[in-house]
Amino acid sequence: MRFDYLVLIGRFQPFHNGHASVLRHALRLARKVIVLTGSAGQPRTIRNPFNAAERAVMIRAAAGEDAARVIVRPLRDRLYGETLWVGDVQRIVAEAAAHDGADEGATIGLIGRNKDDATAAYLAAFPQWELVDVQHADVLSATELRDWLLTGEAGGLRLVEANVPGPVYEMLSAFRDGSPAYAQLAREHAFIKSYRQAWAAAPYAPTFVTADAVVVHSGHVLLVRRRAEPGRGLWALPGGFVNQGETVQEAAIRELQEETRAKIPPAVLRGSIKASRVFDHPDRSLRGRTITHAFHFDFPAGPLPRVKGADDAEQARWVPISEALLMEEQFFEDHFHILEHFVGA
C-alpha cells in the first residue's frame, strides 16, 4: 500500500457504481479511505435528495467487508468561500486521521477523476497531497440516476438498479416506497422540469434576476416559509423576481413588504441598508441561472415589528440569529449562505 489514507471527495447523490470503482481502487492503494460527503447540511432537493447520514450508510454498505477501512465524514458547502472550504477539508481530514490514531508521518493522498472541467478544479487545491488520478466506470451520471429515480418510470428504475451497488439500490427502493420525502421531491422534480421546458424555446438560456432582503432587527432575522414549489415548506429570506421598471433595491423592499406585511416605511428601509452584495453561484438555483442582489437592512434595537406571511409566503417570523444559524438544512437555495455572509458567522 502506498498511502496510510486516501481522501475521496464527492456529493454521491446517489453513490453509484462509478463511485464504488474509485473507492475499491482507493482501498487497494491505502490502509484506509477518508470519504467526505459534500453538500452536508443542505435541505432535501432534487439535486441533494439524501442527507449526509444516509449517504454514509450507502458508502459503507457498498464497501462490504472493507467498511471498517472507510472513514466517512460530512463536508458542508461554502458557495461563496472557496478558501474556507479548502480549510474545512484540511481540518476534517486531519481530525479523522488523528481520531484513527495516525502519527505525524502518516502519508495522505487525494483520489479523484482529474477531468478537464470546473468540477475537478478542487483537486488542484491540495498540493500537499499526492493526487491519484482514476477514471470512473462507464455508468450513468448521478444527475441521470436522480432523474430516473424521481420520475419513477419502471424502465428508468431498472436503469438505476443497473448502475448502483445492490445495497444502495435497496436503500433507494425503500426511500421511494416508504419515505414521505420522496413524494415531495417527485413533485418538485416535475415542477422544475416543467419550468425549464417553458423556457426551452428561448433563443438562448435565460438569466433571471432576483432581489432578497436580509432584515436584522434587535438580534433577530426576518424569515418566511415558502408556500409553493420549488422549496415548499423551506425557510427563506423575503425576496423574489425583479419587475420591469424597478431597481433591484426597489424590488427587495417591495418583496419584503408583500411577503411579510412589515409596517416599515420604504424610506426607513432605504435608510437602514447597511450593506449589499450580488450572489451569483451558477448552481444556486434549480430553476436555472439566477442572480440575486441581497440587501442587509439593520435595526440594532427596538421592539420587533409585527409581521404576517402573505403572497408567496406561508408564514413570516422573527428568528433569533443564533437559532437561524443552526437551521441550514431548512433553508431554501443559498439563503443560509447569504445570511451567514451578512451576520458574520
C-alpha positions in Angstrom: 0.0 0.0 0.0 1.3 3.4 -1.0 -0.7 5.5 1.5 -1.9 5.4 5.0 -5.0 7.4 3.9 -6.6 8.4 0.6 -9.1 11.2 0.6 -12.2 10.8 -1.7 -14.5 13.9 -2.0 -17.9 13.9 -3.7 -21.6 14.5 -3.2 -22.6 10.9 -4.0 -26.2 11.7 -4.8 -26.6 8.8 -5.0 -23.4 6.6 -4.6 -23.2 4.7 -7.9 -21.0 2.1 -9.5 -18.6 4.7 -10.7 -18.0 5.9 -7.2 -17.8 2.3 -6.0 -15.0 1.5 -8.5 -13.0 4.6 -7.3 -13.5 3.5 -3.7 -12.3 -0.1 -4.5 -9.2 1.3 -6.2 -8.5 3.6 -3.2 -8.8 0.6 -0.8 -6.2 -1.2 -2.8 -3.8 1.7 -2.5 -4.4 2.8 1.1 -4.7 1.4 4.5 -7.9 3.5 5.0 -10.0 5.8 2.9 -11.5 9.1 4.2 -14.6 9.8 2.3 -16.0 13.4 2.5 -19.7 13.7 1.6 -20.2 17.2 0.2 -23.3 19.4 0.4 -23.8 18.2 4.0 -26.4 20.2 5.9 -28.4 21.0 2.8 -32.2 20.5 2.7 -33.6 17.7 0.6 -33.9 18.9 -3.0 -33.9 17.1 -6.4 -30.1 17.9 -6.5 -29.5 16.7 -2.9 -32.2 14.2 -2.1 -30.1 12.3 0.5 -28.7 13.7 3.7 -25.1 13.1 4.8 -26.0 10.3 7.2 -28.0 8.4 4.5 -25.1 8.7 2.1 -22.7 7.4 4.7 -24.8 4.3 5.1 -24.8 3.9 1.3 -21.0 4.2 1.1 -20.3 1.7 4.0 -22.9 -0.7 2.6 -21.2 -0.6 -0.8 -17.8 -1.2 0.8 -19.0 -4.5 2.2 -16.3 -6.4 4.0 -14.0 -3.3 3.8 -16.4 -1.0 5.5 -14.2 -0.9 8.6 -11.5 0.7 6.5 -13.7 3.5 5.3 -14.0 6.7 7.3 -17.0 8.9 6.3 -17.2 12.5 7.3 -19.7 15.2 6.3 -18.5 18.3 4.4 -20.7 21.4 4.1 -20.8 23.7 1.1 -19.1 27.1 1.0 -20.6 28.5 -2.1 -19.0 32.0 -1.6 -15.9 30.9 0.4 -13.6 28.6 -1.5 -10.7 29.2 0.9 -12.9 28.3 3.8 -14.0 25.1 2.0 -10.4 24.1 1.5 -9.7 24.8 5.1 -12.7 22.6 6.1 -11.3 19.7 4.0 -7.9 20.1 5.6 -9.3 20.2 9.1 -11.7 17.3 8.7 -9.0 15.1 7.2 -6.6 15.9 10.0 -9.2 15.3 12.7 -10.3 12.0 11.1 -6.7 10.8 10.8 -5.9 11.8 14.4 -9.0 10.1 15.7 -7.9 7.0 13.9 -4.6 7.1 15.7 -2.4 8.3 12.9 1.1 9.5 13.7 2.7 12.7 12.3 4.4 10.9 9.5 1.2 9.4 8.0 1.1 9.5 4.2 -2.1 11.1 2.8 -3.2 11.3 -0.8 -6.2 12.5 -2.8 -8.0 10.4 -5.3 -10.4 11.6 -8.0 -11.0 11.9 -11.7 -8.9 14.8 -13.0 -11.4 15.9 -15.7 -10.6 19.0 -17.7 -13.5 21.0 -16.4 -14.7 23.0 -13.4 -16.0 20.0 -11.5 -12.4 18.8 -10.9 -10.8 22.1 -10.1 -10.8 21.3 -6.4 -8.2 18.6 -7.0 -5.5 21.3 -7.5 -6.3 22.9 -4.2 -4.3 20.4 -2.1 -0.7 20.3 -3.4 0.4 18.8 -0.1 -1.3 15.5 -1.0 -0.2 13.3 -3.9 -3.0 13.0 -6.5 -4.2 9.6 -7.7 -6.0 10.2 -11.0 -8.5 7.5 -11.6 -11.3 7.0 -14.2 -14.9 6.2 -13.2 -16.6 3.1 -14.5 -18.8 3.7 -17.5 -22.1 4.4 -15.8 -25.0 6.9 -15.9 -24.2 10.1 -14.1 -25.7 10.8 -10.7 -27.8 13.5 -12.3 -29.3 11.0 -14.7 -29.9 8.5 -11.9 -31.7 11.1 -9.8 -33.9 12.0 -12.8 -34.9 8.4 -13.3 -35.4 7.8 -9.6 -37.7 10.8 -9.2 -39.6 10.2 -12.5 -40.4 6.8 -11.2 -40.9 5.0 -14.5 -40.3 1.3 -14.4 -37.7 1.4 -17.2 -35.9 4.2 -15.5 -35.8 2.3 -12.2 -34.2 -0.7 -13.9 -31.5 1.7 -15.2 -31.0 2.9 -11.6 -30.7 -0.7 -10.4 -28.1 -1.5 -13.1 -25.9 1.5 -12.2 -25.7 1.4 -8.4 -24.4 -1.2 -5.9 -27.0 -3.7 -4.8 -27.2 -2.5 -1.2 -27.6 1.1 -2.4 -30.5 0.1 -4.7 -32.2 -1.5 -1.7 -31.9 1.9 0.1 -33.2 3.8 -2.9 -36.2 1.4 -3.2 -37.0 1.8 0.4 -36.8 5.6 0.1 -39.0 5.6 -2.9 -41.6 3.3 -1.4 -41.7 4.3 2.2 -40.4 7.9 2.7 -42.8 10.9 2.7 -39.9 13.0 1.4 -40.0 11.1 -1.9 -43.4 12.4 -2.8 -42.4 16.0 -2.1 -39.2 15.5 -4.2 -41.1 13.9 -7.1 -43.5 17.0 -7.1 -40.5 19.3 -7.1 -38.8 17.4 -9.9 -42.0 17.6 -12.1 -42.2 21.4 -11.3 -38.6 22.1 -12.2 -38.9 20.0 -15.4 -42.0 21.9 -16.5 -40.4 25.3 -15.5 -37.4 24.6 -17.7 -39.4 23.3 -20.6 -41.3 26.6 -20.6 -38.0 28.4 -21.5 -36.8 25.7 -23.9 -37.8 27.7 -26.9 -35.8 30.8 -25.9 -33.1 31.7 -28.4 -30.5 31.4 -25.5 -30.6 30.2 -21.9 -32.3 32.8 -19.8 -30.7 34.5 -16.8 -33.1 35.5 -14.0 -32.6 38.4 -11.7 -34.0 38.4 -8.1 -33.6 40.6 -5.0 -33.6 39.4 -1.4 -33.9 41.2 2.0 -31.8 40.3 5.0 -33.6 42.2 7.7 -31.8 42.1 11.1 -33.7 43.7 14.0 -32.7 43.5 17.7 -30.7 40.3 17.3 -33.4 38.6 15.1 -33.6 37.9 11.4 -36.9 38.0 9.4 -37.6 34.8 7.6 -40.5 33.5 5.5 -41.7 29.9 4.9 -42.2 29.2 1.3 -45.8 28.4 0.2 -45.2 26.8 -3.2 -42.6 24.9 -5.3 -39.7 24.9 -5.5 -38.7 24.6 -1.9 -42.2 24.4 -0.5 -42.0 24.5 3.3 -38.4 25.7 3.5 -37.4 28.9 5.2 -36.1 31.8 3.0 -35.2 35.4 3.0 -38.0 37.7 1.8 -37.5 38.3 -1.9 -38.4 37.5 -5.5 -38.0 38.4 -9.1 -37.3 42.0 -10.2 -40.1 43.5 -12.1 -39.7 45.5 -15.3 -39.3 49.2 -14.5 -37.9 48.9 -10.9 -34.4 48.8 -9.5 -33.1 45.8 -7.5 -33.3 47.8 -4.3 -36.9 48.7 -5.0 -37.7 45.0 -5.8 -36.2 43.9 -2.4 -38.3 46.4 -0.5 -41.4 45.6 -2.4 -41.0 41.8 -1.9 -40.2 42.3 1.7 -43.5 44.2 2.3 -45.6 41.9 0.1 -44.4 38.7 1.8 -44.2 39.9 5.4 -46.6 42.9 5.7 -44.0 44.5 7.8 -45.1 48.1 8.7 -41.8 49.7 8.0 -41.9 52.7 5.6 -39.8 52.3 2.4 -37.9 55.5 3.3 -36.9 54.0 6.7 -35.9 50.7 5.0 -33.7 52.6 2.5 -32.0 54.4 5.3 -31.3 51.2 7.2 -29.4 49.5 4.4 -26.0 48.5 5.9 -24.6 46.5 3.0 -25.5 44.8 -0.2 -23.9 42.1 -2.4 -24.6 40.1 -5.6 -24.8 36.3 -5.1 -24.3 34.6 -8.4 -23.1 31.0 -7.9 -24.0 29.2 -11.2 -25.7 26.4 -9.2 -27.5 28.5 -6.6 -31.0 27.8 -8.1 -32.6 24.7 -9.5 -34.8 26.9 -11.8 -31.8 27.9 -13.9 -29.2 30.7 -13.9 -30.4 33.1 -11.2 -28.5 36.0 -9.9 -29.7 37.7 -6.8 -28.9 41.1 -5.2 -29.2 40.9 -1.4 -29.6 43.9 0.8 -28.8 43.9 4.6 -31.3 46.1 6.5 -30.0 46.7 10.0 -32.1 47.8 13.0 -29.8 47.5 16.1 -32.5 47.9 18.8 -36.2 48.4 19.4 -39.4 46.2 19.5 -39.8 43.8 16.7 -42.4 45.0 14.1 -45.4 42.7 13.7 -45.2 40.5 10.6 -47.5 38.1 8.8 -46.9 35.7 5.9 -48.6 36.8 2.7 -48.3 36.5 -1.1 -45.7 33.7 -1.7 -45.0 33.3 2.0 -47.0 30.8 4.1 -45.5 32.2 7.3 -43.3 35.1 8.4 -41.5 35.2 11.7 -38.6 36.8 13.5 -36.0 34.2 14.4 -33.1 34.8 16.8 -29.9 34.9 14.8 -28.3 32.1 17.0 -31.3 29.9 16.1 -31.2 30.8 12.4 -27.6 29.8 12.1 -28.5 26.3 13.2 -31.2 25.9 10.5 -29.0 25.3 7.5 -30.9 22.1 6.5 -34.2 24.1 6.5 -33.1 27.0 4.2 -34.1 27.5 0.6 -31.3 27.5 -2.1 -28.3 29.5 -0.9 -30.2 31.7 1.5 -28.4 30.3 4.5 -25.1 31.3 2.9 -26.4 34.8 2.2 -27.4 35.2 5.8 -24.1 33.8 7.0 -22.3 36.3 4.9 -24.0 39.3 6.4 -24.2 38.3 10.0 -20.6 37.2 10.1 -21.0 33.7 11.5 
